[in-house]
PDB file of C-alpha atoms in Angstrom:
ATOM      1  CA  UNK A  16      -8.262 -31.731  -6.939  1.00 92.00           C
ATOM      2  CA  UNK A  17      -7.747 -29.468  -9.915  1.00 95.00           C
ATOM      3  CA  UNK A  18      -6.247 -30.476 -13.256  1.00 97.00           C
ATOM      4  CA  UNK A  19      -4.807 -27.316 -14.820  1.00 97.00           C
ATOM      5  CA  UNK A  20      -3.936 -27.480 -18.515  1.00 96.00           C
ATOM      6  CA  UNK A  21      -1.897 -24.830 -20.329  1.00 95.00           C
ATOM      7  CA  UNK A  22      -1.804 -25.468 -24.075  1.00 94.00           C
ATOM      8  CA  UNK A  23       0.740 -23.380 -25.951  1.00 88.00           C
ATOM      9  CA  UNK A  24       1.793 -23.397 -29.579  1.00 86.00           C
ATOM     10  CA  UNK A  25       4.724 -25.726 -28.861  1.00 86.00           C
ATOM     11  CA  UNK A  26       3.997 -27.609 -25.621  1.00 90.00           C
ATOM     12  CA  UNK A  27       1.017 -28.468 -23.443  1.00 94.00           C
ATOM     13  CA  UNK A  28       1.495 -28.616 -19.671  1.00 94.00           C
ATOM     14  CA  UNK A  29      -0.702 -30.626 -17.290  1.00 96.00           C
ATOM     15  CA  UNK A  30      -0.476 -29.919 -13.552  1.00 96.00           C
ATOM     16  CA  UNK A  31      -2.411 -31.334 -10.596  1.00 95.00           C
ATOM     17  CA  UNK A  32      -3.208 -28.873  -7.794  1.00 95.00           C
ATOM     18  CA  UNK A  33      -4.265 -30.287  -4.426  1.00 92.00           C
ATOM     19  CA  UNK A  34      -5.456 -26.951  -3.037  1.00 90.00           C
ATOM     20  CA  UNK A  35      -2.136 -25.880  -1.552  1.00 92.00           C
ATOM     21  CA  UNK A  36       0.549 -26.997  -4.025  1.00 92.00           C
ATOM     22  CA  UNK A  37       1.156 -28.640  -7.377  1.00 93.00           C
ATOM     23  CA  UNK A  38       1.809 -32.307  -6.712  1.00 93.00           C
ATOM     24  CA  UNK A  39       2.775 -33.185 -10.298  1.00 93.00           C
ATOM     25  CA  UNK A  40       3.492 -31.489 -13.616  1.00 94.00           C
ATOM     26  CA  UNK A  41       3.949 -33.069 -17.040  1.00 95.00           C
ATOM     27  CA  UNK A  42       4.646 -31.662 -20.490  1.00 93.00           C
ATOM     28  CA  UNK A  43       3.814 -32.981 -23.948  1.00 93.00           C
ATOM     29  CA  UNK A  44       4.106 -31.640 -27.483  1.00 93.00           C
ATOM     30  CA  UNK A  45       0.997 -29.769 -28.610  1.00 92.00           C
ATOM     31  CA  UNK A  46      -0.795 -31.827 -31.242  1.00 92.00           C
ATOM     32  CA  UNK A  47      -4.227 -30.943 -32.599  1.00 89.00           C
ATOM     33  CA  UNK A  48      -4.757 -34.544 -33.708  1.00 91.00           C
ATOM     34  CA  UNK A  49      -4.345 -36.067 -30.235  1.00 93.00           C
ATOM     35  CA  UNK A  50      -7.663 -37.498 -29.012  1.00 95.00           C
ATOM     36  CA  UNK A  51      -9.154 -37.362 -25.517  1.00 95.00           C
ATOM     37  CA  UNK A  52      -8.461 -41.094 -25.137  1.00 96.00           C
ATOM     38  CA  UNK A  53      -4.799 -40.607 -26.026  1.00 96.00           C
ATOM     39  CA  UNK A  54      -4.498 -37.764 -23.526  1.00 95.00           C
ATOM     40  CA  UNK A  55      -5.960 -39.939 -20.794  1.00 95.00           C
ATOM     41  CA  UNK A  56      -3.767 -42.976 -21.500  1.00 96.00           C
ATOM     42  CA  UNK A  57      -0.672 -40.747 -21.432  1.00 96.00           C
ATOM     43  CA  UNK A  58      -1.753 -38.900 -18.285  1.00 94.00           C
ATOM     44  CA  UNK A  59      -2.920 -41.998 -16.425  1.00 93.00           C
ATOM     45  CA  UNK A  60       0.324 -43.851 -17.232  1.00 95.00           C
ATOM     46  CA  UNK A  61       2.426 -41.014 -15.815  1.00 95.00           C
ATOM     47  CA  UNK A  62       0.283 -40.813 -12.694  1.00 93.00           C
ATOM     48  CA  UNK A  63       0.667 -44.560 -12.121  1.00 93.00           C
ATOM     49  CA  UNK A  64       4.430 -44.440 -12.687  1.00 93.00           C
ATOM     50  CA  UNK A  65       4.750 -41.760 -10.006  1.00 92.00           C
ATOM     51  CA  UNK A  66       2.294 -43.440  -7.660  1.00 91.00           C
ATOM     52  CA  UNK A  67      -0.096 -40.503  -7.742  1.00 88.00           C
ATOM     53  CA  UNK A  68      -3.713 -41.139  -6.831  1.00 84.00           C
ATOM     54  CA  UNK A  69      -5.553 -37.932  -7.557  1.00 80.00           C
ATOM     55  CA  UNK A  70      -9.307 -37.472  -7.289  1.00 89.00           C
ATOM     56  CA  UNK A  71      -9.682 -34.832  -9.972  1.00 93.00           C
ATOM     57  CA  UNK A  72     -12.928 -32.902  -9.559  1.00 94.00           C
ATOM     58  CA  UNK A  73     -12.175 -29.720 -11.525  1.00 95.00           C
ATOM     59  CA  UNK A  74     -10.474 -28.980 -14.846  1.00 97.00           C
ATOM     60  CA  UNK A  75      -9.387 -25.608 -16.225  1.00 97.00           C
ATOM     61  CA  UNK A  76      -7.865 -25.023 -19.654  1.00 97.00           C
ATOM     62  CA  UNK A  77      -5.922 -22.157 -21.177  1.00 95.00           C
ATOM     63  CA  UNK A  78      -5.190 -22.710 -24.850  1.00 93.00           C
ATOM     64  CA  UNK A  79      -3.639 -20.563 -27.561  1.00 89.00           C
ATOM     65  CA  UNK A  80      -4.415 -23.369 -30.036  1.00 90.00           C
ATOM     66  CA  UNK A  81      -8.213 -23.478 -30.513  1.00 89.00           C
ATOM     67  CA  UNK A  82      -8.276 -26.833 -32.335  1.00 91.00           C
ATOM     68  CA  UNK A  83      -7.088 -28.765 -29.264  1.00 93.00           C
ATOM     69  CA  UNK A  84      -9.750 -27.430 -26.909  1.00 94.00           C
ATOM     70  CA  UNK A  85     -12.486 -29.813 -28.036  1.00 94.00           C
ATOM     71  CA  UNK A  86     -10.509 -32.951 -27.158  1.00 95.00           C
ATOM     72  CA  UNK A  87      -9.465 -31.446 -23.818  1.00 96.00           C
ATOM     73  CA  UNK A  88     -13.139 -30.782 -23.086  1.00 95.00           C
ATOM     74  CA  UNK A  89     -13.937 -34.412 -23.919  1.00 96.00           C
ATOM     75  CA  UNK A  90     -11.066 -35.555 -21.679  1.00 96.00           C
ATOM     76  CA  UNK A  91     -12.518 -33.628 -18.740  1.00 96.00           C
ATOM     77  CA  UNK A  92     -16.077 -34.805 -19.333  1.00 95.00           C
ATOM     78  CA  UNK A  93     -15.413 -38.451 -20.184  1.00 95.00           C
ATOM     79  CA  UNK A  94     -12.694 -39.338 -17.705  1.00 94.00           C
ATOM     80  CA  UNK A  95     -13.141 -36.873 -14.831  1.00 95.00           C
ATOM     81  CA  UNK A  96     -16.866 -36.164 -15.057  1.00 94.00           C
ATOM     82  CA  UNK A  97     -16.083 -32.452 -14.948  1.00 93.00           C
ATOM     83  CA  UNK A  98     -17.241 -29.521 -17.038  1.00 93.00           C
ATOM     84  CA  UNK A  99     -13.975 -27.699 -17.752  1.00 95.00           C
ATOM     85  CA  UNK A 100     -13.481 -23.977 -17.441  1.00 95.00           C
ATOM     86  CA  UNK A 101     -11.914 -22.607 -20.620  1.00 96.00           C
ATOM     87  CA  UNK A 102     -10.201 -19.243 -20.222  1.00 96.00           C
ATOM     88  CA  UNK A 103     -11.489 -16.773 -22.770  1.00 91.00           C
ATOM     89  CA  UNK A 104     -14.949 -18.320 -23.010  1.00 91.00           C
ATOM     90  CA  UNK A 105     -17.950 -16.342 -21.673  1.00 90.00           C
ATOM     91  CA  UNK A 106     -18.641 -18.870 -18.913  1.00 92.00           C
ATOM     92  CA  UNK A 107     -15.135 -18.377 -17.450  1.00 95.00           C
ATOM     93  CA  UNK A 108     -15.129 -15.215 -15.339  1.00 95.00           C
ATOM     94  CA  UNK A 109     -11.898 -13.324 -14.693  1.00 96.00           C
ATOM     95  CA  UNK A 110     -11.018 -11.466 -11.483  1.00 96.00           C
ATOM     96  CA  UNK A 111      -9.538  -8.622 -13.559  1.00 96.00           C
ATOM     97  CA  UNK A 112     -10.732  -6.129 -16.160  1.00 95.00           C
ATOM     98  CA  UNK A 113      -9.505  -6.291 -19.759  1.00 95.00           C
ATOM     99  CA  UNK A 114      -9.056  -2.803 -21.236  1.00 95.00           C
ATOM    100  CA  UNK A 115      -8.177  -3.126 -24.913  1.00 94.00           C
ATOM    101  CA  UNK A 116      -9.719  -1.971 -28.193  1.00 93.00           C
ATOM    102  CA  UNK A 117     -13.266  -3.211 -28.780  1.00 89.00           C
ATOM    103  CA  UNK A 118     -13.261  -6.469 -30.708  1.00 85.00           C
ATOM    104  CA  UNK A 119      -9.686  -7.363 -29.782  1.00 89.00           C
ATOM    105  CA  UNK A 120      -9.148 -10.973 -28.763  1.00 88.00           C
ATOM    106  CA  UNK A 121      -6.470 -11.291 -26.093  1.00 91.00           C
ATOM    107  CA  UNK A 122      -4.604 -14.590 -25.851  1.00 91.00           C
ATOM    108  CA  UNK A 123      -5.793 -16.676 -22.875  1.00 94.00           C
ATOM    109  CA  UNK A 124      -2.212 -17.196 -21.709  1.00 93.00           C
ATOM    110  CA  UNK A 125      -1.723 -13.440 -21.452  1.00 95.00           C
ATOM    111  CA  UNK A 126      -4.870 -13.026 -19.375  1.00 96.00           C
ATOM    112  CA  UNK A 127      -3.846 -15.882 -17.083  1.00 96.00           C
ATOM    113  CA  UNK A 128      -0.370 -14.398 -16.602  1.00 96.00           C
ATOM    114  CA  UNK A 129      -1.951 -11.052 -15.740  1.00 97.00           C
ATOM    115  CA  UNK A 130      -4.167 -12.681 -13.118  1.00 97.00           C
ATOM    116  CA  UNK A 131      -1.198 -14.547 -11.652  1.00 97.00           C
ATOM    117  CA  UNK A 132       1.087 -11.538 -11.628  1.00 97.00           C
ATOM    118  CA  UNK A 133      -1.464  -9.332  -9.883  1.00 97.00           C
ATOM    119  CA  UNK A 134      -2.253 -12.036  -7.325  1.00 97.00           C
ATOM    120  CA  UNK A 135       1.426 -12.530  -6.465  1.00 97.00           C
ATOM    121  CA  UNK A 136       2.851  -9.021  -6.785  1.00 97.00           C
ATOM    122  CA  UNK A 137       0.037  -6.491  -7.052  1.00 95.00           C
ATOM    123  CA  UNK A 138      -0.323  -3.985  -9.887  1.00 95.00           C
ATOM    124  CA  UNK A 139       1.968  -1.915 -12.095  1.00 97.00           C
ATOM    125  CA  UNK A 140       3.685  -4.909 -13.673  1.00 97.00           C
ATOM    126  CA  UNK A 141       5.276  -5.910 -16.945  1.00 97.00           C
ATOM    127  CA  UNK A 142       5.050  -9.675 -17.432  1.00 97.00           C
ATOM    128  CA  UNK A 143       7.585 -11.013 -19.943  1.00 96.00           C
ATOM    129  CA  UNK A 144       6.839 -14.524 -21.197  1.00 94.00           C
ATOM    130  CA  UNK A 145       9.463 -16.348 -23.260  1.00 90.00           C
ATOM    131  CA  UNK A 146       7.351 -18.743 -25.314  1.00 85.00           C
ATOM    132  CA  UNK A 147       6.912 -19.381 -29.024  1.00 84.00           C
ATOM    133  CA  UNK A 148       6.438 -15.618 -29.087  1.00 89.00           C
ATOM    134  CA  UNK A 149       8.060 -13.291 -26.564  1.00 92.00           C
ATOM    135  CA  UNK A 150       5.201 -11.329 -25.041  1.00 94.00           C
ATOM    136  CA  UNK A 151       5.107  -8.295 -22.763  1.00 97.00           C
ATOM    137  CA  UNK A 152       1.874  -7.846 -20.823  1.00 97.00           C
ATOM    138  CA  UNK A 153       1.109  -4.642 -18.955  1.00 97.00           C
ATOM    139  CA  UNK A 154      -0.826  -4.881 -15.694  1.00 97.00           C
ATOM    140  CA  UNK A 155      -2.382  -1.683 -14.322  1.00 97.00           C
ATOM    141  CA  UNK A 156      -2.333  -0.658 -10.676  1.00 96.00           C
ATOM    142  CA  UNK A 157      -5.770  -2.251 -10.137  1.00 96.00           C
ATOM    143  CA  UNK A 158      -4.796  -5.498 -11.877  1.00 96.00           C
ATOM    144  CA  UNK A 159      -6.420  -4.780 -15.237  1.00 97.00           C
ATOM    145  CA  UNK A 160      -4.839  -6.024 -18.442  1.00 97.00           C
ATOM    146  CA  UNK A 161      -4.194  -2.878 -20.510  1.00 96.00           C
ATOM    147  CA  UNK A 162      -2.248  -4.179 -23.497  1.00 95.00           C
ATOM    148  CA  UNK A 163       1.239  -5.249 -24.344  1.00 96.00           C
ATOM    149  CA  UNK A 164       3.813  -6.148 -26.963  1.00 96.00           C
ATOM    150  CA  UNK A 165       4.368  -9.270 -29.064  1.00 95.00           C
ATOM    151  CA  UNK A 166       7.809 -10.071 -30.508  1.00 93.00           C
ATOM    152  CA  UNK A 167       9.084 -13.214 -32.258  1.00 90.00           C
ATOM    153  CA  UNK A 168      10.208 -15.902 -29.828  1.00 86.00           C
ATOM    154  CA  UNK A 169      13.884 -16.717 -29.443  1.00 84.00           C
ATOM    155  CA  UNK A 170      13.669 -20.178 -30.995  1.00 80.00           C
ATOM    156  CA  UNK A 171      11.403 -18.846 -33.741  1.00 81.00           C
ATOM    157  CA  UNK A 172      14.065 -16.283 -34.635  1.00 78.00           C
ATOM    158  CA  UNK A 173      16.748 -18.962 -34.724  1.00 78.00           C
ATOM    159  CA  UNK A 174      14.581 -21.139 -36.966  1.00 79.00           C
ATOM    160  CA  UNK A 175      13.950 -18.207 -39.307  1.00 80.00           C
ATOM    161  CA  UNK A 176      17.686 -17.561 -39.563  1.00 76.00           C
ATOM    162  CA  UNK A 177      18.360 -21.173 -40.475  1.00 71.00           C
ATOM    163  CA  UNK A 178      15.502 -21.416 -42.980  1.00 76.00           C
ATOM    164  CA  UNK A 179      16.210 -18.118 -44.723  1.00 75.00           C
ATOM    165  CA  UNK A 180      19.974 -18.498 -44.943  1.00 76.00           C
ATOM    166  CA  UNK A 181      21.050 -21.940 -46.175  1.00 66.00           C
ATOM    167  CA  UNK A 182      24.605 -21.558 -44.869  1.00 69.00           C
ATOM    168  CA  UNK A 183      23.517 -20.901 -41.269  1.00 75.00           C
ATOM    169  CA  UNK A 184      23.156 -24.006 -39.078  1.00 75.00           C
ATOM    170  CA  UNK A 185      20.691 -24.947 -36.342  1.00 76.00           C
ATOM    171  CA  UNK A 186      22.096 -23.808 -32.988  1.00 75.00           C
ATOM    172  CA  UNK A 187      21.152 -23.899 -29.331  1.00 78.00           C
ATOM    173  CA  UNK A 188      20.763 -20.582 -27.593  1.00 81.00           C
ATOM    174  CA  UNK A 189      23.267 -19.856 -24.826  1.00 80.00           C
ATOM    175  CA  UNK A 190      25.174 -16.892 -23.464  1.00 83.00           C
ATOM    176  CA  UNK A 191      28.274 -16.396 -25.633  1.00 84.00           C
ATOM    177  CA  UNK A 192      31.653 -15.822 -24.032  1.00 85.00           C
ATOM    178  CA  UNK A 193      32.246 -12.724 -26.152  1.00 89.00           C
ATOM    179  CA  UNK A 194      30.038 -10.267 -27.996  1.00 92.00           C
ATOM    180  CA  UNK A 195      32.185 -10.529 -31.121  1.00 94.00           C
ATOM    181  CA  UNK A 196      31.981 -14.071 -32.450  1.00 88.00           C
ATOM    182  CA  UNK A 197      34.929 -15.681 -34.234  1.00 88.00           C
ATOM    183  CA  UNK A 198      32.911 -18.472 -35.866  1.00 89.00           C
ATOM    184  CA  UNK A 199      29.431 -18.813 -37.342  1.00 85.00           C
ATOM    185  CA  UNK A 200      27.808 -20.401 -34.296  1.00 85.00           C
ATOM    186  CA  UNK A 201      29.298 -17.837 -31.909  1.00 87.00           C
ATOM    187  CA  UNK A 202      28.172 -15.002 -34.173  1.00 87.00           C
ATOM    188  CA  UNK A 203      24.611 -16.320 -34.274  1.00 84.00           C
ATOM    189  CA  UNK A 204      24.502 -16.932 -30.520  1.00 85.00           C
ATOM    190  CA  UNK A 205      25.756 -13.421 -29.829  1.00 88.00           C
ATOM    191  CA  UNK A 206      23.268 -11.829 -32.196  1.00 88.00           C
ATOM    192  CA  UNK A 207      20.300 -13.664 -30.750  1.00 86.00           C
ATOM    193  CA  UNK A 208      21.321 -13.529 -27.090  1.00 88.00           C
ATOM    194  CA  UNK A 209      22.411  -9.914 -26.873  1.00 90.00           C
ATOM    195  CA  UNK A 210      19.738  -8.882 -29.344  1.00 90.00           C
ATOM    196  CA  UNK A 211      17.049 -10.200 -27.012  1.00 90.00           C
ATOM    197  CA  UNK A 212      18.695  -8.672 -23.949  1.00 91.00           C
ATOM    198  CA  UNK A 213      18.496  -5.334 -25.758  1.00 91.00           C
ATOM    199  CA  UNK A 214      14.938  -5.992 -26.915  1.00 93.00           C
ATOM    200  CA  UNK A 215      13.702  -6.764 -23.396  1.00 93.00           C
ATOM    201  CA  UNK A 216      15.504  -3.829 -21.821  1.00 92.00           C
ATOM    202  CA  UNK A 217      14.361  -1.311 -24.437  1.00 95.00           C
ATOM    203  CA  UNK A 218      10.729  -2.395 -24.578  1.00 96.00           C
ATOM    204  CA  UNK A 219      10.419  -2.430 -20.782  1.00 96.00           C
ATOM    205  CA  UNK A 220      12.023   1.013 -20.560  1.00 95.00           C
ATOM    206  CA  UNK A 221       9.637   2.427 -23.141  1.00 97.00           C
ATOM    207  CA  UNK A 222       6.595   0.886 -21.422  1.00 97.00           C
ATOM    208  CA  UNK A 223       7.650   2.436 -18.103  1.00 97.00           C
ATOM    209  CA  UNK A 224       8.203   5.826 -19.764  1.00 96.00           C
ATOM    210  CA  UNK A 225       4.848   5.687 -21.520  1.00 96.00           C
ATOM    211  CA  UNK A 226       3.049   4.669 -18.320  1.00 95.00           C
ATOM    212  CA  UNK A 227       4.912   7.352 -16.380  1.00 94.00           C
ATOM    213  CA  UNK A 228       5.540   5.234 -13.289  1.00 91.00           C
ATOM    214  CA  UNK A 229       7.806   2.611 -11.830  1.00 91.00           C
ATOM    215  CA  UNK A 230       6.858  -0.951 -12.759  1.00 96.00           C
ATOM    216  CA  UNK A 231       8.113  -4.353 -11.644  1.00 96.00           C
ATOM    217  CA  UNK A 232       9.207  -6.694 -14.403  1.00 96.00           C
ATOM    218  CA  UNK A 233       8.205 -10.342 -13.922  1.00 96.00           C
ATOM    219  CA  UNK A 234       9.545 -13.045 -16.217  1.00 94.00           C
ATOM    220  CA  UNK A 235       8.343 -16.528 -17.011  1.00 93.00           C
ATOM    221  CA  UNK A 236       9.009 -19.141 -19.661  1.00 87.00           C
ATOM    222  CA  UNK A 237      11.866 -21.564 -20.194  1.00 81.00           C
ATOM    223  CA  UNK A 238      14.504 -19.115 -21.426  1.00 83.00           C
ATOM    224  CA  UNK A 239      13.941 -16.392 -18.834  1.00 85.00           C
ATOM    225  CA  UNK A 240      16.648 -17.682 -16.426  1.00 84.00           C
ATOM    226  CA  UNK A 241      19.180 -17.717 -19.272  1.00 84.00           C
ATOM    227  CA  UNK A 242      18.679 -14.028 -20.009  1.00 84.00           C
ATOM    228  CA  UNK A 243      18.676 -13.154 -16.320  1.00 78.00           C
ATOM    229  CA  UNK A 244      22.267 -14.456 -16.112  1.00 73.00           C
ATOM    230  CA  UNK A 245      23.599 -11.640 -18.240  1.00 66.00           C
ATOM    231  CA  UNK A 246      21.842  -8.558 -16.978  1.00 67.00           C
ATOM    232  CA  UNK A 247      19.378  -7.632 -14.262  1.00 80.00           C
ATOM    233  CA  UNK A 248      16.449  -7.536 -16.630  1.00 87.00           C
ATOM    234  CA  UNK A 249      13.756  -8.815 -14.270  1.00 92.00           C
ATOM    235  CA  UNK A 250      12.715  -8.145 -10.703  1.00 92.00           C
ATOM    236  CA  UNK A 251      11.224 -11.628 -10.278  1.00 91.00           C
ATOM    237  CA  UNK A 252      11.156 -14.943 -12.110  1.00 91.00           C
ATOM    238  CA  UNK A 253       8.200 -17.347 -11.808  1.00 91.00           C
ATOM    239  CA  UNK A 254       8.482 -20.688 -13.554  1.00 88.00           C
ATOM    240  CA  UNK A 255       4.856 -21.685 -12.887  1.00 89.00           C
ATOM    241  CA  UNK A 256       3.239 -18.257 -13.327  1.00 94.00           C
ATOM    242  CA  UNK A 257       0.614 -19.468 -15.804  1.00 94.00           C
ATOM    243  CA  UNK A 258      -0.316 -22.471 -13.687  1.00 95.00           C
ATOM    244  CA  UNK A 259      -0.693 -20.258 -10.619  1.00 96.00           C
ATOM    245  CA  UNK A 260      -3.017 -18.006 -12.592  1.00 97.00           C
ATOM    246  CA  UNK A 261      -5.176 -20.971 -13.555  1.00 97.00           C
ATOM    247  CA  UNK A 262      -5.644 -21.920  -9.894  1.00 97.00           C
ATOM    248  CA  UNK A 263      -6.649 -18.341  -9.064  1.00 97.00           C
ATOM    249  CA  UNK A 264      -9.184 -18.214 -11.903  1.00 97.00           C
ATOM    250  CA  UNK A 265     -10.648 -21.588 -10.958  1.00 96.00           C
ATOM    251  CA  UNK A 266     -11.040 -20.506  -7.317  1.00 96.00           C
ATOM    252  CA  UNK A 267     -12.633 -17.207  -8.391  1.00 96.00           C
ATOM    253  CA  UNK A 268     -15.223 -18.987 -10.547  1.00 95.00           C
ATOM    254  CA  UNK A 269     -16.095 -21.437  -7.762  1.00 91.00           C
ATOM    255  CA  UNK A 270     -16.627 -18.526  -5.357  1.00 92.00           C
ATOM    256  CA  UNK A 271     -18.795 -16.710  -7.917  1.00 89.00           C
ATOM    257  CA  UNK A 272     -20.944 -19.836  -8.291  1.00 83.00           C
ATOM    258  CA  UNK A 273     -21.634 -20.093  -4.558  1.00 74.00           C
TER     259      UNK A 273
END
C-alpha cells in the first residue's frame, strides 16, 4: 500500500491508498519540529482506532515546507522500510513537462495538481487551489505545466485585515446575505467573499484570453465549495486532487523503474 503525504504551509495530510481507493485520510497541523517518532505514534494510533491494518510498502511526499521533509523521510525509512519519493527532487520523475523560466522552482503541490488534473480531465486546464495561498495553475493541451498565478489565500487576507486594523475582528468566511453590509462583520465578509469571487473570475478570464482557447476550470482546497455556491466559477471540484496526483506520480515512477 501507498502512504501519500501532502505537507502544506498550514496542514499536512496523510492518506493510505490500497491501489484502487483511499482507505483512510488524516490531517494534522504542519510543524517543522515534529519528529519522525511523533509522526508514527500519531499515525499508528489513528490506524488502530479505526481498525486499519495497512502493509505500507511505498511512501510519496509533496511538501511546500522544506524543513519537514527530513523527518518524513526518516518516518518512511525507520517505520515502513521504504525510500520515499519526494516530489521536486531529481529522483522523482514526473509524467509531465514543466515549461517555466530557467532556474524557476515550482511548488511541488502545483506540479502534483497539474499531474492530477491532466490525468482526470486532459489538457487545457486552469487548476485553482484554495490553500494558504490561492494559486492558479495552467495546464497545456499536452499536460505540461506552463505557469500560473499566486494570490494571497482567503484566510491570509482575513488575518492581514485583523492585524493591520486594530478595530477589525477575527471572522469566519461565509457567503453574506447582502453585498452591502450593515455591520463590521458583514462588511468584512462581503469584501472578502465577493472580492475573491471577482478575483477568480477575472484571473481565469484573462488566462483564457491570453491562451486563446477554451479551458476547463478545476477547483480544489477547503474553501472551493463555498465559492462555488455563489457563482458558477468552476467546471469541476476535486477535494482529493493533490492526493490523486501523488498516486499517479508514484505509479509512474514504479513503471519507469521496471
